[in-house]
Coordinates of C-alpha atoms in Angstrom, one line a residue:
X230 CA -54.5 16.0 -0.3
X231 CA -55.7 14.7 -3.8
X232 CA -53.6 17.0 -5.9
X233 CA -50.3 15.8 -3.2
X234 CA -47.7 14.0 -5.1
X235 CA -47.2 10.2 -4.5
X236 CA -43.8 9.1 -3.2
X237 CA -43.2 5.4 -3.5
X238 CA -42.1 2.8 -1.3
X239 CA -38.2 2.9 -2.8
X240 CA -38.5 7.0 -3.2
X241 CA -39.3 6.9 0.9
X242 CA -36.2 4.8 1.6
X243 CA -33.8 6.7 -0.6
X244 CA -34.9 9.8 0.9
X245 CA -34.5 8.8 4.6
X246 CA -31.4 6.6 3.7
X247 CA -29.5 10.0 2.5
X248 CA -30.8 11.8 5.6
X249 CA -29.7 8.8 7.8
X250 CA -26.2 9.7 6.2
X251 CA -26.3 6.3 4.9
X252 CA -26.2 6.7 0.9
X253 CA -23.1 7.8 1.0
X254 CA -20.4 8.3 4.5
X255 CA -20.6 12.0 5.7
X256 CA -17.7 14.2 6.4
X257 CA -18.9 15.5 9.8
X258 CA -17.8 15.3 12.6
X259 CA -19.4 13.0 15.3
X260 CA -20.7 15.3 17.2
X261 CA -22.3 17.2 13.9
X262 CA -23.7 13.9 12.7
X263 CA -25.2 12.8 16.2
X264 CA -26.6 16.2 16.0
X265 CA -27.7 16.0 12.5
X266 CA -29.2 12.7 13.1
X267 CA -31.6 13.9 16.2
X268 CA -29.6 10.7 18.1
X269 CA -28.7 7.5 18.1
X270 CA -30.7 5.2 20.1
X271 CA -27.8 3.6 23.1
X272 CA -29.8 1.5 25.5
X273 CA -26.6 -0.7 24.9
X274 CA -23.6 0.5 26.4
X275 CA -21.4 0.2 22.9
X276 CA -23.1 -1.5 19.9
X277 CA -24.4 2.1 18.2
X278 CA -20.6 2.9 17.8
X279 CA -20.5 0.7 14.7
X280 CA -23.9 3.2 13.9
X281 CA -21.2 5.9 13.7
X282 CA -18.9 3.9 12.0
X283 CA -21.3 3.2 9.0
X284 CA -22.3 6.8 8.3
X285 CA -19.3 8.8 8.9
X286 CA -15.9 9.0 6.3
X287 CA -13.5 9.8 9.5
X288 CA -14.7 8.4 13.0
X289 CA -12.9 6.8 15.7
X290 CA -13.9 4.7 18.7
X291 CA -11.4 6.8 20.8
X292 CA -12.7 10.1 19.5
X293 CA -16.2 9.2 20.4
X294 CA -15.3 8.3 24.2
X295 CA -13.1 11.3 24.3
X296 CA -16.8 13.2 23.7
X297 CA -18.3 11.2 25.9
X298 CA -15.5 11.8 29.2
X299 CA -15.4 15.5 28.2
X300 CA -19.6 15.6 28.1
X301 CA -19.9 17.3 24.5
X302 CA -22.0 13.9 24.5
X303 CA -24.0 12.1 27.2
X304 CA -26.3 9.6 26.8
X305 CA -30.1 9.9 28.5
X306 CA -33.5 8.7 28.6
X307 CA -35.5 11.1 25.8
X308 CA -37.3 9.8 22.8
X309 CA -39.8 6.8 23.7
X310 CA -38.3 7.2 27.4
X311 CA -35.0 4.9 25.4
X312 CA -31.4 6.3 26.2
X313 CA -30.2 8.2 23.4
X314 CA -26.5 9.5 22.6
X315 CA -27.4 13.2 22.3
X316 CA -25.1 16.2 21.8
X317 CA -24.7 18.4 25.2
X318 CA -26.5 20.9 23.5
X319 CA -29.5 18.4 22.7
X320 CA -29.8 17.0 25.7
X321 CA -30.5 20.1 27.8
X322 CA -32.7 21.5 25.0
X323 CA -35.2 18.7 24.5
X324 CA -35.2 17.2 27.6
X325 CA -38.6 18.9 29.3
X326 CA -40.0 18.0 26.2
X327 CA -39.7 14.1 26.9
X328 CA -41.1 14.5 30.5
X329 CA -44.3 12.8 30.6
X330 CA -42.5 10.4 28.3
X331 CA -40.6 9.0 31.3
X332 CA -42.5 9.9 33.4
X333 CA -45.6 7.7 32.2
X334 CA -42.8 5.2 31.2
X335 CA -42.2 4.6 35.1
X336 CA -45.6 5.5 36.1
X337 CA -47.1 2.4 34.3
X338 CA -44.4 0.2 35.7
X339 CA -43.6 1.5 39.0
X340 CA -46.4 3.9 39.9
X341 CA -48.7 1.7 42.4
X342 CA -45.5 1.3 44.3
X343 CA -45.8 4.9 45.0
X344 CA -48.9 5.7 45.7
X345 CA -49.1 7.8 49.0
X346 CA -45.5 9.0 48.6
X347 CA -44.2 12.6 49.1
X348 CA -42.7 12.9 45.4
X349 CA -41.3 16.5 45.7
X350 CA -39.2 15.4 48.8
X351 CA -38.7 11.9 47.0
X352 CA -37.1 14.0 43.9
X353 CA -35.2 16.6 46.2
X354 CA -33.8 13.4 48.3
X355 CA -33.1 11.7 45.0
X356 CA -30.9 14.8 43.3
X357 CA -29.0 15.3 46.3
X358 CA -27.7 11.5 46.4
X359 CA -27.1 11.2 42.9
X360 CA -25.4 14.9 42.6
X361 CA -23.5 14.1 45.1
X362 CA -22.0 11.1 43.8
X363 CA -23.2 9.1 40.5
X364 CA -25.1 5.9 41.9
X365 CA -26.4 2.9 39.9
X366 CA -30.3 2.6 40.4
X367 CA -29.5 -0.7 42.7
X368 CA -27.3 1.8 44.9
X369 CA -29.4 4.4 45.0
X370 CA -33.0 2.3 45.9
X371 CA -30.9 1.4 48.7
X372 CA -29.6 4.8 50.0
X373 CA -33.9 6.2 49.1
X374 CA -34.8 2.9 51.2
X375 CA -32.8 4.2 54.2
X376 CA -35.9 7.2 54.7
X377 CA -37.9 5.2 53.3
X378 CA -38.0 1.9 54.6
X379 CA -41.3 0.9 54.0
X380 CA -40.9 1.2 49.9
X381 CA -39.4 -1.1 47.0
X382 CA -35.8 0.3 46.8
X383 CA -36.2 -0.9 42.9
X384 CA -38.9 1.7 42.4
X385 CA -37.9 4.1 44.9
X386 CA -35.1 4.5 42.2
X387 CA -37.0 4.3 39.0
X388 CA -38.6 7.3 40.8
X389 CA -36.1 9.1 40.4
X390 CA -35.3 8.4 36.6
X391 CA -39.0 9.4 35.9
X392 CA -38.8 12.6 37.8
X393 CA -35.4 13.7 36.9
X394 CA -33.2 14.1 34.1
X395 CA -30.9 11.0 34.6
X396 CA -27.5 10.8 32.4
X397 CA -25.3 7.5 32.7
X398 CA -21.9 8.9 33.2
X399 CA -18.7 7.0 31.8
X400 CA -17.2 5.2 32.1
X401 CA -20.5 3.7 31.3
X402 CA -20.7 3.6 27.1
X403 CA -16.4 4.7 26.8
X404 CA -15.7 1.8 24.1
X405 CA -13.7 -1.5 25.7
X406 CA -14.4 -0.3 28.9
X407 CA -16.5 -1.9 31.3
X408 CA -18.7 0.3 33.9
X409 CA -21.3 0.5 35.5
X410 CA -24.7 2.2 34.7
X411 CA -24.4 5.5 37.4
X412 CA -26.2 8.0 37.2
X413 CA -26.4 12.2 38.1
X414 CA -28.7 14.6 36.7
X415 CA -28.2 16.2 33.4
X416 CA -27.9 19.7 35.0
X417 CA -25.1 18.6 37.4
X418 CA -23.0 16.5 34.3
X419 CA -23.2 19.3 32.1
X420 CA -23.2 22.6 34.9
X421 CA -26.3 24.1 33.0
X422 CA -30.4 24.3 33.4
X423 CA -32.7 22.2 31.4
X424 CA -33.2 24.6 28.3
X425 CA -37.3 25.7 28.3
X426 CA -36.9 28.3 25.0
X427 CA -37.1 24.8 22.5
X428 CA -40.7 24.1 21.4
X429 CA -42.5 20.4 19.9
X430 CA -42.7 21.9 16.7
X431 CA -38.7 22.3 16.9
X432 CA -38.8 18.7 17.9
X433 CA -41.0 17.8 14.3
X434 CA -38.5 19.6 12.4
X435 CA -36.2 18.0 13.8
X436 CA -38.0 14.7 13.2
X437 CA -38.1 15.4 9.7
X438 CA -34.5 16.4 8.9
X439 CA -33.2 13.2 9.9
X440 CA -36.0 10.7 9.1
X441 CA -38.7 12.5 6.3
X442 CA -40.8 12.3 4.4
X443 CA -43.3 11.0 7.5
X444 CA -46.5 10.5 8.8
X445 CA -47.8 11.8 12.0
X446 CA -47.8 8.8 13.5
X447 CA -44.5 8.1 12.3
X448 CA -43.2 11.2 14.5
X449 CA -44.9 9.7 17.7
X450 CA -43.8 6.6 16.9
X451 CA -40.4 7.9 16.9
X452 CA -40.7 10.7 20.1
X453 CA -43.3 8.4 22.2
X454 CA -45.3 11.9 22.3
X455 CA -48.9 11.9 21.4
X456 CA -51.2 14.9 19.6
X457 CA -49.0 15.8 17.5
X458 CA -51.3 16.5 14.2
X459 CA -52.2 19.9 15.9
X460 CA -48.5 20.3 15.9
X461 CA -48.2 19.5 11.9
X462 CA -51.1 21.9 11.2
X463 CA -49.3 24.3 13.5
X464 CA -46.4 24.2 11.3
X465 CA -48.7 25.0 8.0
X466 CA -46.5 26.1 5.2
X467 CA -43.7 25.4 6.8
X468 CA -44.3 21.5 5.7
X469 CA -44.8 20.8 2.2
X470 CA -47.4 17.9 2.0
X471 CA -46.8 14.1 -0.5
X472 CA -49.1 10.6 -0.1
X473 CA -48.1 7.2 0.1
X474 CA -48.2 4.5 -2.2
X475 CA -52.0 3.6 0.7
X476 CA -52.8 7.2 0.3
X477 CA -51.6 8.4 3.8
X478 CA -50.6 11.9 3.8
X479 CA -46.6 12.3 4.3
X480 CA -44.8 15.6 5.3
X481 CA -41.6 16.8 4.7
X482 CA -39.4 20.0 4.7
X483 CA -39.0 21.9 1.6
X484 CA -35.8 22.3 1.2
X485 CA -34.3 18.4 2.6
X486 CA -33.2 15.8 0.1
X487 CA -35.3 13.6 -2.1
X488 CA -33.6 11.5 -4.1
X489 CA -34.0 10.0 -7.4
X490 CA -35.7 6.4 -6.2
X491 CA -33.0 4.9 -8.6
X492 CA -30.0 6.0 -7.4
X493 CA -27.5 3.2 -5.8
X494 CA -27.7 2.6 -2.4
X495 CA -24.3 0.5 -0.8
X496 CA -24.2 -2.1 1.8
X497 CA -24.4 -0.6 5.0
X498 CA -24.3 -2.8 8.2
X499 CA -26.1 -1.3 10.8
X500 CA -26.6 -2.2 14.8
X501 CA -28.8 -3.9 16.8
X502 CA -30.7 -1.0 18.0
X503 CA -30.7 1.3 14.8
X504 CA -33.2 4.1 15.1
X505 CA -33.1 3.6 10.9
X506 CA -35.4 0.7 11.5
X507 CA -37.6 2.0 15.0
X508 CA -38.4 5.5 14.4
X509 CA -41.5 4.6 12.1
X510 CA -45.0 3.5 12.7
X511 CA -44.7 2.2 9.2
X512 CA -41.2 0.3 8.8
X513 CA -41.6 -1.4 5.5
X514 CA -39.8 1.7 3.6
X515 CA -36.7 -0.5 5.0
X516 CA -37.9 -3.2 6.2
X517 CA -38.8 -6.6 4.1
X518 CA -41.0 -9.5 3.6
X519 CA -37.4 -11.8 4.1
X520 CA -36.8 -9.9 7.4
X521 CA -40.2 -11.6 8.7
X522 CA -39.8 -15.1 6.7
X523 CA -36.3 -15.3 9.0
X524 CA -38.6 -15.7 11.6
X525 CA -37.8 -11.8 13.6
X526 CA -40.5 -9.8 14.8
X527 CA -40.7 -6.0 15.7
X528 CA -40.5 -6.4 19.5
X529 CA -37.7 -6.0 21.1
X530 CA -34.1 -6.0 19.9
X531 CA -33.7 -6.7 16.5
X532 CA -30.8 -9.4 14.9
X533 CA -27.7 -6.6 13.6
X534 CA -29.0 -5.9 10.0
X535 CA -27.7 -5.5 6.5
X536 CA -28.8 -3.4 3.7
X537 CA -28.6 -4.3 0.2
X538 CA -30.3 -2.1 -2.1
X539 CA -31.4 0.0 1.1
X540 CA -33.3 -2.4 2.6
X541 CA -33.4 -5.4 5.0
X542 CA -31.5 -8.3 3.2
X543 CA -29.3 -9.6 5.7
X544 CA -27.8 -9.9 9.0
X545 CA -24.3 -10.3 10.4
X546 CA -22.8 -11.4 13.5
X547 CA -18.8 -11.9 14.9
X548 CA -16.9 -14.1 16.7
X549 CA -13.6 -14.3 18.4
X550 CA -11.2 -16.5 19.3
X551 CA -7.7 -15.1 20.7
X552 CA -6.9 -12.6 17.7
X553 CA -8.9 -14.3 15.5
X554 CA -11.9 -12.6 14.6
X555 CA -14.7 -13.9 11.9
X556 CA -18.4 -11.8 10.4
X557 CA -20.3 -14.1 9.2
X558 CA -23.1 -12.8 7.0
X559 CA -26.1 -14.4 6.4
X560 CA -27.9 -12.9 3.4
X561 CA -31.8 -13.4 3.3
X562 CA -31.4 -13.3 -0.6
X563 CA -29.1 -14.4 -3.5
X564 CA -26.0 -11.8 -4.0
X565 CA -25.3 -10.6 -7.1
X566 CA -21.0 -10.8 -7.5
X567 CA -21.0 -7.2 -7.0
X568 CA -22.7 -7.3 -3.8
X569 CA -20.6 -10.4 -2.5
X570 CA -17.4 -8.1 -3.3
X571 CA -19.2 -4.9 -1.4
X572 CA -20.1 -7.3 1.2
X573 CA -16.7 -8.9 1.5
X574 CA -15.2 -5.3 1.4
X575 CA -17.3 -3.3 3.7
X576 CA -17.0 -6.4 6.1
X577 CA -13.5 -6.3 6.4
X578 CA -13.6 -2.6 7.1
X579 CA -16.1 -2.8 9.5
X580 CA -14.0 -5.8 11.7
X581 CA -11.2 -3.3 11.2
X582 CA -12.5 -0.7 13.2
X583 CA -14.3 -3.1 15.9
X584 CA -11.2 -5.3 16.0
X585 CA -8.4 -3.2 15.8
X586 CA -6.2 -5.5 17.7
X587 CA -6.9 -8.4 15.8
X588 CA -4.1 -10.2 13.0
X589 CA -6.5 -12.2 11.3
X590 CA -10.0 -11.1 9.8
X591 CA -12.2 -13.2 8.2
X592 CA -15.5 -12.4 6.6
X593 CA -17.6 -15.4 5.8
X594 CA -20.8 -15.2 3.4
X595 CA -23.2 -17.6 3.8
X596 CA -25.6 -19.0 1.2
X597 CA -29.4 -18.0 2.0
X598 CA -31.6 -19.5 4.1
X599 CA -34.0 -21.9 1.7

């Protein structure tokens, strides 16, 4: 590990940055990108939409709930037991490979709740309900609680989600549309078996396509999976090896992108639950000292996030009133002009596509914070 090359704190961002799709807007297609980009973390039913928006040259909101009604997308519980967006194909691929993900997920909150409990005739009772007819986790606690009356509906359900492979169904996530959180199982949504030919060294390749160079902890980090350094060794020559600017080893594919640490990186706006910023143990390729001096913290959801220079300079927010609609940005840093016009301009677009029925955009740049 001696004789690896160092990569430095801004090489590590560029590289991920154009891997994230986020140096410069990809032509693909959103189901290639979502693809490309292992997922995009949706716990929220519509906020990673503008996560498409900011890495793609030609995407629409429509287009993207079309995907979702006609399941060539569904979003699931997977990496770090958090629903994803996932391609079809994804989803039935990986999914065994995130069991004991959930499963310890709802173990650790829910399991002393079950203890005693017939879970093979729990899970067959659970996929009959919810195959039958998508249920929220409220309605289907209740329908579990009618055999079971002796048990917490609430985890009665969550049961189920740890046991099973749980999709939300639209028109839960369709964009402007309200719904509820149903759920059926990913075999019945899509009309295919859980794939069991895919493998957790796919899964690190995978890992490192959309978010290298990276530790091993990074990549459990990011999957919630453990013991995965047998599964880098595994890979052997496969990887090529780098360090860190603390002397932790890094791997990487040989072929993927490392760009020159100089090049220009735009001003991307990115969402609230960006796996750009949660799918490393060590963040602060993006993430910086400002981010921390605004007072946010690492836990839970993070403020909606601006990059300048590719990393953490800014947040943004909007606000409506009739067919009014106003960004405000509030930079953690003095703008050069050049950013202020990016800003300004990459603002504008991005109300254009969240707003489309809106006659008066506004972008507002605030001073920084002393």
């Amino acid at each position: 590990m001696a004789d690896a090359p160092v990569l430095s704190r801004r090489a590590l961002n560029r590289a991920t940055l154009d891997r994230q799709l986020l140096l410069q807007r990809s032509p693909l297609s959103a189901v290639e990108a979502i693809g490309h980009l292992a997922g995009l973390q949706a716990q929220t039913p519509q906020t990673w939409y503008v996560g498409l928006w900011t890495r793609l040259t030609d995407v629409s909101a429509e287009q993207v709930s079309d995907l979702l009604r006609d399941r060539e997308l569904v979003r699931i519980a997977l990496m770090r037991s958090t629903i994803h967006l996932v391609t079809a194909r994804d989803c039935l691929a990986f999914r065994r490979l995130f069991d004991l993900v959930v499963e310890r997920n709802m173990r650790g909150a829910f399991g002393r709740n079950l203890k005693g409990i017939d879970e093979e005739a729990l899970l067959r009772a659970g996929r009959e309900i919810v195959e039958e007819e998508p249920l929220t986790f409220s309605e289907l606690g209740k329908r579990l609680a009618e055999r079971w009356p002796d048990r917490d509906p609430a985890s009665l359900a969550q049961a189920i989600r740890g046991l099973a492979a749980l999709v939300q169904v639209p028109p839960r996530g369709l964009w402007r549309t309200p719904g509820k959180a149903a759920h059926t199982t990913a075999e019945h949504w899509l009309g295919r078996p859980l794939g069991t030919d895919h493998s957790v060294d796919d899964l690190v390749v995978r890992y490192l396509t959309a978010f290298g160079p990276a530790t091993v902890k990074d990549v459990q980090s990011w999957s919630g999976l453990t013991r995965l350094n047998e599964v880098v060794e595994r890979l052997g020559d496969r990887l090529v090896r780098f360090r860190d600017e603390q002397d932790r080893e890094l791997f990487d594919l040989p072929e993927a992108p490392r760009p020159d640490p100089d090049v220009p990186a735009p001003p991307r706006f990115l969402y609230d639950y960006d796996n750009l910023l949660l799918s490393h143990a060590d963040r602060s390729r993006f993430i910086t000292d400002e981010y921390f001096q605004q007072g946010y913290t690492m836990d839970g959801a993070m403020p909606r996030m601006i990059l300048l220079d590719g990393f953490t300079n800014g947040s943004w927010t909007t606000s409506r009133s009739r067919r009014h609609v106003t960004l405000t940005i509030q930079p953690f840093r003095r703008c050069s002009a050049a950013e202020r016009e990016a800003l300004t301009q990459e603002g504008q677009a991005l109300l254009a596509f969240c707003e489309p029925d809106a006659t008066d955009l506004d972008v507002e740049l605030l001073p920084p914070r002393p």
